[in-house]
Amino acid sequence: MNVTILYFAWLRERIGLPRETLETEAATVTQLVEELRGREERYALAFADLKAVRVALDQELSDFDAPLAGVREIAFFPPMTGG
């Protein structure tokens, strides 16, 4: 499956990319994160603490155990704060 991955805030800074297109066989967000961590050190550092990362699938907030079937866009970002 071919997906577009978007990185925001400090995730973008650590990885060094705002977005990328990736071919993956991952079935869930967690599997995709494991695949990314294995690519390079910068990904391992960015995804070292998943408690500090949120995910949206096709612009809808989701969980890391969510399936990726049919998903075209995955966004990773830090938790949002209100005020």
Short mmCIF file of N, CA, C and O in Angstrom, two decimals, residues 35-82:
data_model
loop_
_atom_site.label_atom_id
_atom_site.label_comp_id
_atom_site.label_asym_id
_atom_site.label_seq_id
_atom_site.Cartn_x
_atom_site.Cartn_y
_atom_site.Cartn_z
N GLU A 35 8.18 0.04 11.54
CA GLU A 35 8.88 0.06 10.26
C GLU A 35 9.70 1.35 10.11
O GLU A 35 10.86 1.31 9.70
N LEU A 36 9.11 2.47 10.47
CA LEU A 36 9.82 3.75 10.38
C LEU A 36 11.01 3.78 11.34
O LEU A 36 12.10 4.23 10.96
N ARG A 37 10.82 3.32 12.56
CA ARG A 37 11.92 3.29 13.54
C ARG A 37 13.11 2.51 13.02
O ARG A 37 14.26 2.85 13.31
N GLY A 38 12.85 1.47 12.25
CA GLY A 38 13.93 0.64 11.72
C GLY A 38 14.65 1.23 10.53
O GLY A 38 15.69 0.73 10.12
N ARG A 39 14.11 2.30 9.96
CA ARG A 39 14.72 2.90 8.77
C ARG A 39 16.03 3.60 9.08
O ARG A 39 17.04 3.37 8.41
N GLU A 40 15.99 4.53 10.04
CA GLU A 40 17.15 5.35 10.37
C GLU A 40 17.04 5.82 11.81
O GLU A 40 15.96 5.86 12.38
N GLU A 41 18.15 6.26 12.35
CA GLU A 41 18.20 6.77 13.72
C GLU A 41 17.25 7.94 13.95
O GLU A 41 16.63 8.06 15.00
N ARG A 42 17.14 8.82 12.96
CA ARG A 42 16.28 10.00 13.13
C ARG A 42 14.82 9.61 13.35
O ARG A 42 14.10 10.25 14.12
N TYR A 43 14.36 8.55 12.71
CA TYR A 43 13.00 8.07 12.93
C TYR A 43 12.87 7.43 14.32
O TYR A 43 11.88 7.61 15.01
N ALA A 44 13.89 6.66 14.69
CA ALA A 44 13.89 6.03 16.01
C ALA A 44 13.80 7.09 17.11
O ALA A 44 13.06 6.93 18.08
N LEU A 45 14.52 8.19 16.95
CA LEU A 45 14.47 9.28 17.92
C LEU A 45 13.12 9.98 17.93
O LEU A 45 12.57 10.29 18.99
N ALA A 46 12.57 10.21 16.76
CA ALA A 46 11.28 10.90 16.67
C ALA A 46 10.15 10.09 17.30
O ALA A 46 9.25 10.65 17.92
N PHE A 47 10.22 8.77 17.17
CA PHE A 47 9.15 7.91 17.68
C PHE A 47 9.56 7.15 18.93
O PHE A 47 8.99 6.11 19.26
N ALA A 48 10.53 7.67 19.66
CA ALA A 48 11.01 7.00 20.87
C ALA A 48 9.96 6.95 21.97
O ALA A 48 9.86 5.96 22.70
N ASP A 49 9.16 7.99 22.10
CA ASP A 49 8.14 8.05 23.15
C ASP A 49 6.78 8.31 22.52
O ASP A 49 6.40 9.44 22.27
N LEU A 50 6.04 7.24 22.26
CA LEU A 50 4.75 7.39 21.59
C LEU A 50 3.69 8.07 22.44
O LEU A 50 2.67 8.51 21.92
N LYS A 51 3.94 8.21 23.74
CA LYS A 51 3.01 8.97 24.58
C LYS A 51 3.00 10.44 24.20
O LYS A 51 2.07 11.17 24.50
N ALA A 52 4.06 10.88 23.53
CA ALA A 52 4.20 12.28 23.13
C ALA A 52 3.83 12.50 21.66
O ALA A 52 4.13 13.54 21.09
N VAL A 53 3.19 11.50 21.04
CA VAL A 53 2.84 11.57 19.62
C VAL A 53 1.37 11.24 19.43
O VAL A 53 0.85 10.32 20.06
N ARG A 54 0.72 11.99 18.58
CA ARG A 54 -0.66 11.72 18.18
C ARG A 54 -0.66 11.37 16.70
O ARG A 54 0.26 11.72 15.97
N VAL A 55 -1.74 10.72 16.27
CA VAL A 55 -1.84 10.31 14.87
C VAL A 55 -3.24 10.60 14.34
O VAL A 55 -4.23 10.49 15.07
N ALA A 56 -3.29 10.99 13.07
CA ALA A 56 -4.56 11.17 12.36
C ALA A 56 -4.48 10.38 11.07
O ALA A 56 -3.47 10.41 10.37
N LEU A 57 -5.56 9.67 10.79
CA LEU A 57 -5.66 8.90 9.55
C LEU A 57 -6.69 9.58 8.66
O LEU A 57 -7.85 9.75 9.07
N ASP A 58 -6.27 9.99 7.49
CA ASP A 58 -7.15 10.73 6.58
C ASP A 58 -7.85 11.87 7.30
O ASP A 58 -9.06 12.07 7.21
N GLN A 59 -7.09 12.61 8.09
CA GLN A 59 -7.49 13.82 8.80
C GLN A 59 -8.49 13.58 9.94
O GLN A 59 -9.21 14.48 10.35
N GLU A 60 -8.51 12.35 10.48
CA GLU A 60 -9.33 12.04 11.65
C GLU A 60 -8.45 11.47 12.73
O GLU A 60 -7.68 10.53 12.49
N LEU A 61 -8.53 12.04 13.96
CA LEU A 61 -7.74 11.52 15.07
C LEU A 61 -7.97 10.03 15.22
O LEU A 61 -9.10 9.56 15.09
N SER A 62 -6.91 9.32 15.53
CA SER A 62 -7.00 7.87 15.61
C SER A 62 -6.07 7.35 16.70
O SER A 62 -5.39 8.12 17.37
N ASP A 63 -6.05 6.03 16.85
CA ASP A 63 -5.19 5.35 17.81
C ASP A 63 -4.09 4.60 17.07
O ASP A 63 -4.23 4.30 15.88
N PHE A 64 -3.06 4.23 17.80
CA PHE A 64 -1.95 3.52 17.18
C PHE A 64 -2.29 2.08 16.81
O PHE A 64 -1.61 1.47 16.00
N ASP A 65 -3.37 1.54 17.36
CA ASP A 65 -3.77 0.19 16.99
C ASP A 65 -4.76 0.17 15.83
O ASP A 65 -5.24 -0.87 15.41
N ALA A 66 -5.03 1.34 15.24
CA ALA A 66 -5.98 1.45 14.13
C ALA A 66 -5.44 0.78 12.88
O ALA A 66 -4.24 0.86 12.58
N PRO A 67 -6.32 0.12 12.12
CA PRO A 67 -5.88 -0.49 10.86
C PRO A 67 -5.61 0.56 9.80
O PRO A 67 -6.21 1.63 9.79
N LEU A 68 -4.69 0.24 8.89
CA LEU A 68 -4.32 1.15 7.82
C LEU A 68 -5.01 0.84 6.49
O LEU A 68 -4.82 1.58 5.53
N ALA A 69 -5.79 -0.20 6.43
CA ALA A 69 -6.46 -0.59 5.19
C ALA A 69 -7.29 0.57 4.65
O ALA A 69 -8.12 1.14 5.36
N GLY A 70 -7.02 0.97 3.43
CA GLY A 70 -7.76 2.04 2.78
C GLY A 70 -7.31 3.45 3.13
O GLY A 70 -7.79 4.42 2.56
N VAL A 71 -6.38 3.59 4.06
CA VAL A 71 -5.89 4.91 4.48
C VAL A 71 -4.92 5.45 3.43
O VAL A 71 -4.05 4.73 2.94
N ARG A 72 -5.07 6.73 3.10
CA ARG A 72 -4.17 7.35 2.13
C ARG A 72 -3.21 8.34 2.75
O ARG A 72 -2.14 8.60 2.21
N GLU A 73 -3.60 8.94 3.89
CA GLU A 73 -2.75 9.96 4.53
C GLU A 73 -2.66 9.70 6.03
O GLU A 73 -3.68 9.51 6.70
N ILE A 74 -1.44 9.73 6.54
CA ILE A 74 -1.18 9.53 7.97
C ILE A 74 -0.39 10.74 8.45
O ILE A 74 0.64 11.09 7.87
N ALA A 75 -0.90 11.37 9.51
CA ALA A 75 -0.21 12.55 10.06
C ALA A 75 0.22 12.25 11.49
O ALA A 75 -0.57 11.72 12.29
N PHE A 76 1.45 12.58 11.80
CA PHE A 76 1.99 12.44 13.15
C PHE A 76 2.29 13.84 13.70
O PHE A 76 2.89 14.66 13.00
N PHE A 77 1.90 14.09 14.96
CA PHE A 77 2.06 15.41 15.54
C PHE A 77 2.07 15.29 17.06
O PHE A 77 1.59 14.29 17.61
N PRO A 78 2.59 16.32 17.76
CA PRO A 78 2.57 16.30 19.22
C PRO A 78 1.15 16.58 19.72
O PRO A 78 0.31 17.09 18.96
N PRO A 79 0.88 16.27 20.98
CA PRO A 79 -0.45 16.57 21.55
C PRO A 79 -0.75 18.05 21.43
O PRO A 79 0.12 18.89 21.53
N MET A 80 -2.01 18.34 21.22
CA MET A 80 -2.45 19.74 21.11
C MET A 80 -2.89 20.23 22.48
O MET A 80 -3.40 19.46 23.28
N THR A 81 -2.67 21.50 22.71
CA THR A 81 -3.14 22.10 23.96
C THR A 81 -4.12 23.19 23.64
O THR A 81 -4.06 23.83 22.59
N GLY A 82 -5.04 23.40 24.53
CA GLY A 82 -6.03 24.45 24.34
C GLY A 82 -5.77 25.59 25.29
O GLY A 82 -4.95 25.51 26.19
#
